[in-house]
mmCIF file of C-alpha atoms (C1' of nucleotides) and ligand atoms in Angstrom:
data_model
loop_
_atom_site.group_PDB
_atom_site.id
_atom_site.type_symbol
_atom_site.label_atom_id
_atom_site.label_comp_id
_atom_site.label_asym_id
_atom_site.label_seq_id
_atom_site.Cartn_x
_atom_site.Cartn_y
_atom_site.Cartn_z
ATOM 1 C CA UNK A 8 20.372 -4.131 -8.681
ATOM 2 C CA UNK A 9 21.600 -4.747 -5.167
ATOM 3 C CA UNK A 10 21.733 -7.950 -3.252
ATOM 4 C CA UNK A 11 20.526 -7.500 0.307
ATOM 5 C CA UNK A 12 22.578 -7.990 3.432
ATOM 6 C CA UNK A 13 20.839 -11.316 3.717
ATOM 7 C CA UNK A 14 22.497 -12.535 0.557
ATOM 8 C CA UNK A 15 25.744 -10.917 1.561
ATOM 9 C CA UNK A 16 25.791 -12.337 5.068
ATOM 10 C CA UNK A 17 24.521 -15.745 4.078
ATOM 11 C CA UNK A 18 27.179 -16.244 1.442
ATOM 12 C CA UNK A 19 29.881 -15.000 3.787
ATOM 13 C CA UNK A 20 28.710 -17.441 6.443
ATOM 14 C CA UNK A 21 28.634 -20.311 3.992
ATOM 15 C CA UNK A 22 32.066 -19.399 2.743
ATOM 16 C CA UNK A 23 33.223 -19.679 6.317
ATOM 17 C CA UNK A 24 31.509 -23.009 6.883
ATOM 18 C CA UNK A 25 32.980 -24.364 3.668
ATOM 19 C CA UNK A 26 36.470 -23.405 4.770
ATOM 20 C CA UNK A 27 35.893 -25.306 7.996
ATOM 21 C CA UNK A 28 34.192 -28.278 6.414
ATOM 22 C CA UNK A 29 35.105 -31.561 8.161
ATOM 23 C CA UNK A 30 35.600 -29.786 11.456
ATOM 24 C CA UNK A 31 32.182 -30.813 12.723
ATOM 25 C CA UNK A 32 29.375 -28.447 13.741
ATOM 26 C CA UNK A 33 30.326 -24.822 14.144
ATOM 27 C CA UNK A 34 28.326 -22.553 16.451
ATOM 28 C CA UNK A 35 26.714 -19.403 15.098
ATOM 29 C CA UNK A 36 28.764 -17.308 17.434
ATOM 30 C CA UNK A 37 32.033 -18.539 15.929
ATOM 31 C CA UNK A 38 30.919 -17.716 12.402
ATOM 32 C CA UNK A 39 29.606 -14.351 13.481
ATOM 33 C CA UNK A 40 32.892 -13.419 15.098
ATOM 34 C CA UNK A 41 35.099 -14.575 12.259
ATOM 35 C CA UNK A 42 33.013 -12.885 9.578
ATOM 36 C CA UNK A 43 32.024 -9.922 11.743
ATOM 37 C CA UNK A 44 28.281 -10.380 11.427
ATOM 38 C CA UNK A 45 25.450 -9.733 13.903
ATOM 39 C CA UNK A 46 24.906 -13.124 15.547
ATOM 40 C CA UNK A 47 21.197 -12.834 16.291
ATOM 41 C CA UNK A 48 20.525 -11.852 12.702
ATOM 42 C CA UNK A 49 22.734 -14.539 11.252
ATOM 43 C CA UNK A 50 20.783 -16.972 13.366
ATOM 44 C CA UNK A 51 17.648 -16.629 11.288
ATOM 45 C CA UNK A 52 19.554 -16.725 8.024
ATOM 46 C CA UNK A 53 21.192 -20.011 8.900
ATOM 47 C CA UNK A 54 17.838 -21.351 9.937
ATOM 48 C CA UNK A 55 16.263 -20.583 6.581
ATOM 49 C CA UNK A 56 19.300 -22.101 4.913
ATOM 50 C CA UNK A 57 18.693 -25.200 6.943
ATOM 51 C CA UNK A 58 15.049 -25.302 5.890
ATOM 52 C CA UNK A 59 16.246 -24.937 2.304
ATOM 53 C CA UNK A 60 18.338 -28.074 2.721
ATOM 54 C CA UNK A 61 21.688 -26.360 2.414
ATOM 55 C CA UNK A 62 22.664 -26.633 6.060
ATOM 56 C CA UNK A 63 22.230 -29.122 8.838
ATOM 57 C CA UNK A 64 22.555 -28.514 12.543
ATOM 58 C CA UNK A 65 23.248 -30.149 15.828
ATOM 59 C CA UNK A 66 22.008 -28.794 19.118
ATOM 60 C CA UNK A 67 23.562 -28.610 22.501
ATOM 61 C CA UNK A 68 27.158 -28.705 23.610
ATOM 62 C CA UNK A 69 29.585 -29.020 20.709
ATOM 63 C CA UNK A 70 26.667 -28.307 18.448
ATOM 64 C CA UNK A 71 26.397 -25.845 15.599
ATOM 65 C CA UNK A 72 25.776 -25.687 11.902
ATOM 66 C CA UNK A 73 27.454 -27.588 9.116
ATOM 67 C CA UNK A 74 26.965 -28.069 5.396
ATOM 68 C CA UNK A 75 24.328 -30.630 4.493
ATOM 69 C CA UNK A 76 26.259 -31.421 1.324
ATOM 70 C CA UNK A 77 29.926 -31.213 0.345
ATOM 71 C CA UNK A 78 31.052 -27.725 -0.764
ATOM 72 C CA UNK A 79 31.286 -28.906 -4.373
ATOM 73 C CA UNK A 80 27.533 -29.429 -4.433
ATOM 74 C CA UNK A 81 26.392 -26.144 -2.947
ATOM 75 C CA UNK A 82 26.051 -23.224 -5.355
ATOM 76 C CA UNK A 83 25.759 -19.566 -4.516
ATOM 77 C CA UNK A 84 22.511 -19.572 -6.448
ATOM 78 C CA UNK A 85 20.927 -21.965 -3.980
ATOM 79 C CA UNK A 86 21.984 -19.767 -1.116
ATOM 80 C CA UNK A 87 20.820 -16.517 -2.679
ATOM 81 C CA UNK A 88 17.465 -17.906 -3.734
ATOM 82 C CA UNK A 89 16.927 -19.284 -0.245
ATOM 83 C CA UNK A 90 17.438 -16.019 1.632
ATOM 84 C CA UNK A 91 16.410 -13.475 -0.971
ATOM 85 C CA UNK A 92 13.759 -14.467 -3.453
ATOM 86 C CA UNK A 93 14.195 -15.376 -7.109
ATOM 87 C CA UNK A 94 17.057 -13.905 -9.106
ATOM 88 C CA UNK A 95 14.839 -12.199 -11.705
ATOM 89 C CA UNK A 96 15.304 -8.433 -11.823
ATOM 90 C CA UNK A 97 11.605 -7.841 -12.498
ATOM 91 C CA UNK A 98 8.480 -9.825 -11.741
ATOM 92 C CA UNK A 99 7.493 -10.484 -15.332
ATOM 93 C CA UNK A 100 10.569 -12.626 -15.992
ATOM 94 C CA UNK A 101 10.548 -14.537 -12.729
ATOM 95 C CA UNK A 102 10.858 -18.320 -12.915
ATOM 96 C CA UNK A 103 7.945 -18.492 -10.528
ATOM 97 C CA UNK A 104 5.123 -16.123 -11.252
ATOM 98 C CA UNK A 105 4.505 -17.666 -14.639
ATOM 99 C CA UNK A 106 0.797 -17.023 -14.487
ATOM 100 C CA UNK A 107 1.110 -13.299 -13.927
ATOM 101 C CA UNK A 108 1.678 -11.565 -17.222
ATOM 102 C CA UNK A 109 2.771 -8.051 -17.901
ATOM 103 C CA UNK A 110 0.031 -5.954 -19.410
ATOM 104 C CA UNK A 111 2.259 -4.618 -22.156
ATOM 105 C CA UNK A 112 4.068 -7.756 -23.215
ATOM 106 C CA UNK A 113 3.265 -7.525 -26.890
ATOM 107 C CA UNK A 114 4.594 -3.998 -27.302
ATOM 108 C CA UNK A 115 7.521 -4.243 -24.872
ATOM 109 C CA UNK A 116 10.976 -5.473 -25.740
ATOM 110 C CA UNK A 117 12.384 -4.834 -22.288
ATOM 111 C CA UNK A 118 11.128 -8.113 -21.002
ATOM 112 C CA UNK A 119 13.650 -9.888 -23.222
ATOM 113 C CA UNK A 120 16.467 -7.760 -21.862
ATOM 114 C CA UNK A 121 15.528 -8.445 -18.260
ATOM 115 C CA UNK A 122 15.424 -12.119 -19.138
ATOM 116 C CA UNK A 123 18.947 -11.872 -20.520
ATOM 117 C CA UNK A 124 20.072 -10.214 -17.322
ATOM 118 C CA UNK A 125 18.428 -12.891 -15.228
ATOM 119 C CA UNK A 126 20.083 -15.634 -17.255
ATOM 120 C CA UNK A 127 23.480 -13.991 -17.102
ATOM 121 C CA UNK A 128 23.334 -13.658 -13.340
ATOM 122 C CA UNK A 129 21.970 -17.148 -12.902
ATOM 123 C CA UNK A 130 24.722 -18.561 -15.070
ATOM 124 C CA UNK A 131 27.289 -17.143 -12.690
ATOM 125 C CA UNK A 132 25.759 -17.879 -9.332
ATOM 126 C CA UNK A 133 24.468 -21.298 -10.293
ATOM 127 C CA UNK A 134 27.869 -22.431 -11.495
ATOM 128 C CA UNK A 135 29.893 -21.094 -8.623
ATOM 129 C CA UNK A 136 30.084 -23.578 -5.781
ATOM 130 C CA UNK A 137 31.416 -23.147 -2.295
ATOM 131 C CA UNK A 138 34.327 -25.328 -3.321
ATOM 132 C CA UNK A 139 35.213 -22.793 -6.014
ATOM 133 C CA UNK A 140 35.124 -20.078 -3.389
ATOM 134 C CA UNK A 141 37.453 -22.048 -1.148
ATOM 135 C CA UNK A 142 39.844 -22.668 -3.997
ATOM 136 C CA UNK A 143 40.023 -18.989 -4.776
ATOM 137 C CA UNK A 144 40.666 -18.068 -1.181
ATOM 138 C CA UNK A 145 43.419 -20.636 -0.861
ATOM 139 C CA UNK A 146 44.977 -19.385 -4.075
ATOM 140 C CA UNK A 147 44.885 -15.852 -2.746
ATOM 141 C CA UNK A 148 46.373 -16.811 0.586
ATOM 142 C CA UNK A 149 49.146 -18.850 -0.974
ATOM 143 C CA UNK A 150 50.012 -15.982 -3.257
ATOM 144 C CA UNK A 151 50.125 -13.580 -0.329
ATOM 145 C CA UNK A 152 52.415 -15.834 1.643
ATOM 146 C CA UNK A 153 54.689 -16.407 -1.314
ATOM 147 C CA UNK A 154 55.164 -12.721 -1.797
ATOM 148 C CA UNK A 155 55.687 -12.090 1.888
ATOM 149 C CA UNK A 156 58.598 -14.500 2.168
ATOM 150 C CA UNK B 82 18.501 -8.575 -7.337
ATOM 151 C CA UNK B 83 15.510 -6.474 -8.320
ATOM 152 C CA UNK B 84 15.401 -3.314 -10.317
ATOM 153 C CA UNK B 85 13.092 -0.728 -8.806
ATOM 154 C CA UNK B 86 9.976 0.692 -10.394
ATOM 155 C CA UNK B 87 12.106 3.692 -11.244
ATOM 156 C CA UNK B 88 14.247 1.600 -13.554
ATOM 157 C CA UNK B 89 11.217 -0.191 -14.869
ATOM 158 C CA UNK B 90 9.185 2.948 -15.532
ATOM 159 C CA UNK B 91 12.108 4.945 -16.893
ATOM 160 C CA UNK B 92 13.045 2.309 -19.439
ATOM 161 C CA UNK B 93 9.424 1.877 -20.464
ATOM 162 C CA UNK B 94 9.103 5.617 -20.972
ATOM 163 C CA UNK B 95 12.306 5.788 -22.977
ATOM 164 C CA UNK B 96 11.208 2.871 -25.076
ATOM 165 C CA UNK B 97 8.082 4.838 -25.848
ATOM 166 C CA UNK B 98 10.002 8.008 -26.673
ATOM 167 C CA UNK B 99 12.328 6.067 -28.926
ATOM 168 C CA UNK B 100 9.412 4.599 -30.844
ATOM 169 C CA UNK B 101 8.123 8.119 -31.386
ATOM 170 C CA UNK B 102 11.474 9.654 -32.177
ATOM 171 C CA UNK B 103 11.230 12.362 -34.879
ATOM 172 C CA UNK B 104 7.707 13.225 -33.813
ATOM 173 C CA UNK B 105 8.812 16.224 -31.806
ATOM 174 C CA UNK B 106 8.313 16.739 -28.073
ATOM 175 C CA UNK B 107 5.912 14.364 -26.395
ATOM 176 C CA UNK B 108 4.092 15.397 -23.221
ATOM 177 C CA UNK B 109 4.446 13.363 -20.048
ATOM 178 C CA UNK B 110 0.760 12.699 -20.031
ATOM 179 C CA UNK B 111 0.890 10.978 -23.417
ATOM 180 C CA UNK B 112 3.696 8.683 -22.315
ATOM 181 C CA UNK B 113 1.974 7.949 -19.044
ATOM 182 C CA UNK B 114 -1.219 6.953 -20.788
ATOM 183 C CA UNK B 115 0.390 4.795 -23.443
ATOM 184 C CA UNK B 116 2.635 2.966 -20.989
ATOM 185 C CA UNK B 117 0.127 3.034 -18.136
ATOM 186 C CA UNK B 118 2.347 4.802 -15.620
ATOM 187 C CA UNK B 119 1.527 7.331 -12.868
ATOM 188 C CA UNK B 120 2.107 10.694 -14.526
ATOM 189 C CA UNK B 121 3.220 12.709 -11.513
ATOM 190 C CA UNK B 122 5.745 10.061 -10.622
ATOM 191 C CA UNK B 123 6.994 9.727 -14.165
ATOM 192 C CA UNK B 124 7.485 13.473 -14.116
ATOM 193 C CA UNK B 125 10.351 13.300 -11.667
ATOM 194 C CA UNK B 126 11.924 10.365 -13.438
ATOM 195 C CA UNK B 127 11.986 12.202 -16.743
ATOM 196 C CA UNK B 128 13.429 15.208 -15.008
ATOM 197 C CA UNK B 129 16.358 13.253 -13.596
ATOM 198 C CA UNK B 130 16.841 11.697 -17.012
ATOM 199 C CA UNK B 131 17.033 15.188 -18.421
ATOM 200 C CA UNK B 132 19.608 16.198 -15.826
ATOM 201 C CA UNK B 133 21.559 13.101 -16.784
ATOM 202 C CA UNK B 134 21.690 14.317 -20.369
ATOM 203 C CA UNK B 135 19.531 11.566 -21.804
ATOM 204 C CA UNK B 136 16.453 13.666 -22.429
ATOM 205 C CA UNK B 137 15.709 17.195 -23.518
ATOM 206 C CA UNK B 138 12.472 19.064 -23.083
ATOM 207 C CA UNK B 139 10.437 21.915 -24.405
ATOM 208 C CA UNK B 140 7.944 23.832 -22.323
ATOM 209 C CA UNK B 141 4.571 25.241 -23.116
ATOM 210 C CA UNK B 142 2.090 24.416 -25.817
ATOM 211 C CA UNK B 143 3.234 21.570 -28.064
ATOM 212 C CA UNK B 144 6.012 20.983 -25.576
ATOM 213 C CA UNK B 145 7.136 17.742 -23.992
ATOM 214 C CA UNK B 146 10.138 15.481 -23.719
ATOM 215 C CA UNK B 147 12.311 14.060 -26.438
ATOM 216 C CA UNK B 148 15.562 12.146 -26.668
ATOM 217 C CA UNK B 149 18.651 14.309 -26.415
ATOM 218 C CA UNK B 150 20.499 11.848 -28.642
ATOM 219 C CA UNK B 151 19.384 9.419 -31.356
ATOM 220 C CA UNK B 152 18.122 6.074 -30.017
ATOM 221 C CA UNK B 153 21.251 4.340 -31.275
ATOM 222 C CA UNK B 154 23.321 6.323 -28.781
ATOM 223 C CA UNK B 155 21.250 5.820 -25.664
ATOM 224 C CA UNK B 156 21.891 2.633 -23.698
ATOM 225 C CA UNK B 157 19.740 1.096 -21.032
ATOM 226 C CA UNK B 158 22.741 1.317 -18.748
ATOM 227 C CA UNK B 159 22.719 5.097 -18.902
ATOM 228 C CA UNK B 160 19.050 5.140 -18.028
ATOM 229 C CA UNK B 161 19.318 2.679 -15.170
ATOM 230 C CA UNK B 162 22.328 4.355 -13.625
ATOM 231 C CA UNK B 163 20.575 7.698 -13.806
ATOM 232 C CA UNK B 164 17.446 6.713 -11.913
ATOM 233 C CA UNK B 165 18.753 3.918 -9.719
ATOM 234 C CA UNK B 166 22.322 4.108 -8.568
ATOM 235 C CA UNK B 167 25.294 2.084 -9.809
ATOM 236 C CA UNK B 168 24.786 -1.393 -11.197
ATOM 237 C CA UNK B 169 27.040 -3.136 -8.680
ATOM 238 C CA UNK B 170 25.228 -5.731 -6.598
ATOM 239 C CA UNK B 171 27.232 -4.861 -3.485
ATOM 240 C CA UNK B 172 29.049 -1.752 -2.352
ATOM 241 C CA UNK B 173 32.532 -3.245 -2.326
ATOM 242 C CA UNK B 174 32.524 -3.741 -6.117
ATOM 243 C CA UNK B 175 30.933 -0.450 -7.043
ATOM 244 C CA UNK B 176 32.593 1.619 -9.750
ATOM 245 C CA UNK B 177 32.279 4.587 -7.478
ATOM 246 C CA UNK B 178 33.101 3.959 -3.883
ATOM 247 C CA UNK B 179 36.630 2.919 -4.734
ATOM 248 C CA UNK B 180 38.041 4.312 -1.516
ATOM 249 C CA UNK B 181 35.795 2.298 0.737
ATOM 250 C CA UNK B 182 37.213 -1.154 1.165
ATOM 251 C CA UNK B 183 35.614 -4.222 2.593
ATOM 252 C CA UNK B 184 37.117 -5.262 5.880
ATOM 253 C CA UNK B 185 37.510 -8.862 4.838
ATOM 254 C CA UNK B 186 38.868 -8.490 1.344
ATOM 255 C CA UNK B 187 41.912 -10.661 1.800
ATOM 256 C CA UNK B 188 39.965 -13.658 3.070
ATOM 257 C CA UNK B 189 36.876 -13.251 0.908
ATOM 258 C CA UNK B 190 36.450 -14.652 -2.578
ATOM 259 C CA UNK B 191 32.894 -13.436 -2.936
ATOM 260 C CA UNK B 192 34.000 -10.023 -4.023
ATOM 261 C CA UNK B 193 35.277 -11.540 -7.270
ATOM 262 C CA UNK B 194 31.954 -13.218 -7.889
ATOM 263 C CA UNK B 195 29.985 -10.029 -7.307
ATOM 264 C CA UNK B 196 32.346 -8.307 -9.702
ATOM 265 C CA UNK B 197 31.608 -10.955 -12.314
ATOM 266 C CA UNK B 198 27.911 -10.378 -11.807
ATOM 267 C CA UNK B 199 28.323 -6.644 -12.119
ATOM 268 C CA UNK B 200 30.293 -7.048 -15.341
ATOM 269 C CA UNK B 201 27.812 -9.486 -16.799
ATOM 270 C CA UNK B 202 24.897 -7.169 -16.122
ATOM 271 C CA UNK B 203 26.792 -4.133 -17.351
ATOM 272 C CA UNK B 204 27.739 -5.931 -20.534
ATOM 273 C CA UNK B 205 24.073 -6.402 -21.321
ATOM 274 C CA UNK B 206 22.603 -3.077 -20.337
ATOM 275 C CA UNK B 207 25.499 -1.011 -21.675
ATOM 276 C CA UNK B 208 25.308 -2.661 -25.076
ATOM 277 C CA UNK B 209 21.569 -2.531 -25.495
ATOM 278 C CA UNK B 210 20.453 0.740 -27.017
ATOM 279 C CA UNK B 211 16.999 2.151 -27.442
ATOM 280 C CA UNK B 212 17.393 1.474 -31.153
ATOM 281 C CA UNK B 213 17.853 -2.211 -30.380
ATOM 282 C CA UNK B 214 14.683 -2.114 -28.331
ATOM 283 C CA UNK B 215 12.788 -0.502 -31.207
ATOM 284 C CA UNK B 216 14.079 -3.092 -33.643
ATOM 285 C CA UNK B 217 12.916 -5.894 -31.449
ATOM 286 C CA UNK B 218 9.493 -4.387 -31.036
ATOM 287 C CA UNK B 219 9.124 -3.870 -34.752
ATOM 288 C CA UNK B 220 10.223 -7.440 -35.379
ATOM 289 C CA UNK B 221 7.637 -8.660 -32.906
ATOM 290 C CA UNK B 222 4.873 -6.579 -34.380
ATOM 291 C CA UNK B 223 5.672 -7.618 -37.926
ATOM 292 C CA UNK B 224 5.661 -11.233 -36.893
ATOM 293 C CA UNK B 225 2.309 -10.823 -35.194
ATOM 294 C CA UNK B 226 0.776 -9.166 -38.217
ATOM 295 C CA UNK B 227 2.175 -11.797 -40.533
ATOM 296 C CA UNK B 228 0.634 -14.562 -38.534
ATOM 297 C CA UNK B 229 -2.657 -12.745 -38.195
ATOM 298 C CA UNK B 230 -3.180 -12.400 -41.922
ATOM 299 C "C1'" DA C 31 -4.120 36.981 -21.877
ATOM 300 C "C1'" DG C 32 -4.932 32.285 -21.470
ATOM 301 C "C1'" DA C 33 -3.890 27.642 -22.127
ATOM 302 C "C1'" DT C 34 -0.459 24.237 -22.143
ATOM 303 C "C1'" DA C 35 3.211 21.724 -20.213
ATOM 304 C "C1'" DG C 36 7.586 21.320 -17.981
ATOM 305 C "C1'" DC C 37 10.099 22.548 -13.291
ATOM 306 C "C1'" DC C 38 10.798 22.243 -8.362
ATOM 307 C "C1'" DG C 39 10.438 21.144 -3.586
ATOM 308 C "C1'" DA C 40 7.992 19.248 -0.058
ATOM 309 C "C1'" DC C 41 5.239 15.803 1.875
ATOM 310 C "C1'" DT C 42 3.042 11.328 2.865
ATOM 311 C "C1'" DG C 43 1.931 6.404 3.686
ATOM 312 C "C1'" DA C 44 3.254 1.803 3.281
ATOM 313 C "C1'" DT C 45 6.591 -1.486 2.819
ATOM 314 C "C1'" DT C 46 10.851 -3.568 3.429
ATOM 315 C "C1'" DG C 47 15.342 -4.067 5.541
ATOM 316 C "C1'" DA C 48 18.005 -4.884 9.235
ATOM 317 C "C1'" DC C 49 18.109 -6.104 13.032
ATOM 318 C "C1'" DT C 50 16.857 -7.457 18.521
ATOM 319 C "C1'" DC C 51 14.584 -10.117 22.146
ATOM 320 C "C1'" DA C 52 12.432 -13.598 25.020
ATOM 321 C "C1'" DA C 53 11.276 -17.990 25.815
ATOM 322 C "C1'" DG C 54 11.612 -22.840 24.529
ATOM 323 C "C1'" DT C 55 13.813 -27.369 23.291
ATOM 324 C "C1'" DA C 56 17.436 -30.688 22.379
ATOM 325 C "C1'" DT C 57 22.096 -32.415 23.600
ATOM 326 C "C1'" DT C 58 25.993 -33.262 26.188
ATOM 327 C "C1'" DA C 59 29.361 -33.140 30.132
ATOM 328 C "C1'" DA C 60 30.129 -33.122 34.919
ATOM 329 C "C1'" DT D 224 20.311 -34.997 37.359
ATOM 330 C "C1'" DT D 225 21.773 -30.761 36.762
ATOM 331 C "C1'" DA D 226 24.013 -27.183 34.385
ATOM 332 C "C1'" DA D 227 25.735 -25.411 30.357
ATOM 333 C "C1'" DT D 228 25.538 -25.091 25.575
ATOM 334 C "C1'" DA D 229 23.420 -23.977 21.322
ATOM 335 C "C1'" DC D 230 19.827 -24.374 17.978
ATOM 336 C "C1'" DT D 231 14.481 -23.043 17.347
ATOM 337 C "C1'" DT D 232 10.561 -20.122 17.042
ATOM 338 C "C1'" DG D 233 7.911 -16.182 16.833
ATOM 339 C "C1'" DA D 234 7.356 -11.635 17.772
ATOM 340 C "C1'" DG D 235 8.716 -6.917 18.010
ATOM 341 C "C1'" DT D 236 11.344 -2.599 16.837
ATOM 342 C "C1'" DC D 237 13.419 1.146 14.370
ATOM 343 C "C1'" DA D 238 14.872 3.460 10.350
ATOM 344 C "C1'" DA D 239 15.272 3.944 5.562
ATOM 345 C "C1'" DT D 240 13.692 3.525 1.179
ATOM 346 C "C1'" DC D 241 9.988 3.212 -2.100
ATOM 347 C "C1'" DA D 242 6.271 4.743 -4.561
ATOM 348 C "C1'" DG D 243 3.668 8.172 -5.249
ATOM 349 C "C1'" DT D 244 1.063 12.794 -4.517
ATOM 350 C "C1'" DC D 245 0.513 17.784 -4.344
ATOM 351 C "C1'" DG D 246 0.853 22.804 -4.822
ATOM 352 C "C1'" DG D 247 2.735 26.307 -6.902
ATOM 353 C "C1'" DC D 248 6.014 28.299 -10.274
ATOM 354 C "C1'" DT D 249 7.976 29.315 -14.910
ATOM 355 C "C1'" DA D 250 8.381 29.117 -19.848
ATOM 356 C "C1'" DT D 251 6.136 28.933 -24.435
ATOM 357 C "C1'" DC D 252 2.785 29.243 -27.926
ATOM 358 C "C1'" DT D 253 -1.653 31.002 -29.939
HETATM 359 S S1 FES E 15 8.122 -4.909 -18.438
HETATM 360 FE FE1 FES E 15 6.891 -6.762 -18.436
HETATM 361 S S2 FES E 15 6.538 -6.964 -20.564
HETATM 362 FE FE2 FES E 15 7.653 -5.059 -20.551
HETATM 363 S S1 FES E 16 32.056 -8.947 0.537
HETATM 364 FE FE1 FES E 16 33.475 -7.227 0.270
HETATM 365 S S2 FES E 16 35.351 -8.348 0.204
HETATM 366 FE FE2 FES E 16 33.951 -9.998 0.602
#
DNA sequence: AGATAGCCGACTGATTGACTCAAGTATTAA
DNA sequence: TTAATACTTGAGTCAATCAGTCGGCTATCT
């Protein structure tokens, strides 16, 4: 039940871009350094995120990537589905793949359980937006500062 | 977010064993045929399940595998953790691995989300027992028969 | 003794994961 | 107009994991 580094890296990158929303395009290299991610690898992740409509980009000097929509409108679910596939833990409960049926469906109750799992995970990632992430980080940071003083 | 074939096959096999609880030891080959699974592969899965305390076995003629505990006391979580690793979607929220910390923890709100996901999945698989699975199957079958008549 | 069936370790092939690289194109600043 | 910047594209690499097989051993029952 792991998410891949793609999902990990992509969400970290988006978290970073959300924190720097309104600062114009941000180059891959800047994100990679702040989040400590391999730049050339991140490159292709951001590209697929762009193709998925989550990101937009600007080339050349002062170019970079930026969110195509405000942080409030981007969910983790969109990001995860874009870089990894569907959320479903097993093919026979995938939102796509509706044609392909499991041979044992009639005598198998596991399918229902996997569907529950899928729905539970979806419920979380589809309701958590980048804005929520930012809020949590700011809350954390504030708390840390308060205690430090 | 996929479960591997190990998790898939193991749960299918246990579902089968639970349905045939009280029938004494059941040979691998019988399970493999009923559930349409590769027998030699299933062999090693059942063995790890035995080492995990979920199954017991008897050798020789009329031997086979059987549940070490009644179906009511075996959860899918136990099975999944035995054949695949921990449920956590990412290493930094794994129940084990408590020493290893993520470099970015203080400026990363994703960790909390992955923890939510882990808890949501755990809640399902740790509360679903093989007995629940059997009940569901029997309910399904009954329904099917009712409609067929 | 012979048949059955689990136990154990090793081995393999294919796929996927996690990257890296080279060359190209658009944009801007000097 | 040239140079620098930075995204775009496609291909290539390397290792690990996955999914499964195989041979031989040991225990048990008839
Ligand atoms: S695993 Fe697909 S129906 Fe049981
Ligand atoms: S991913 Fe581990 S703390 Fe953010």
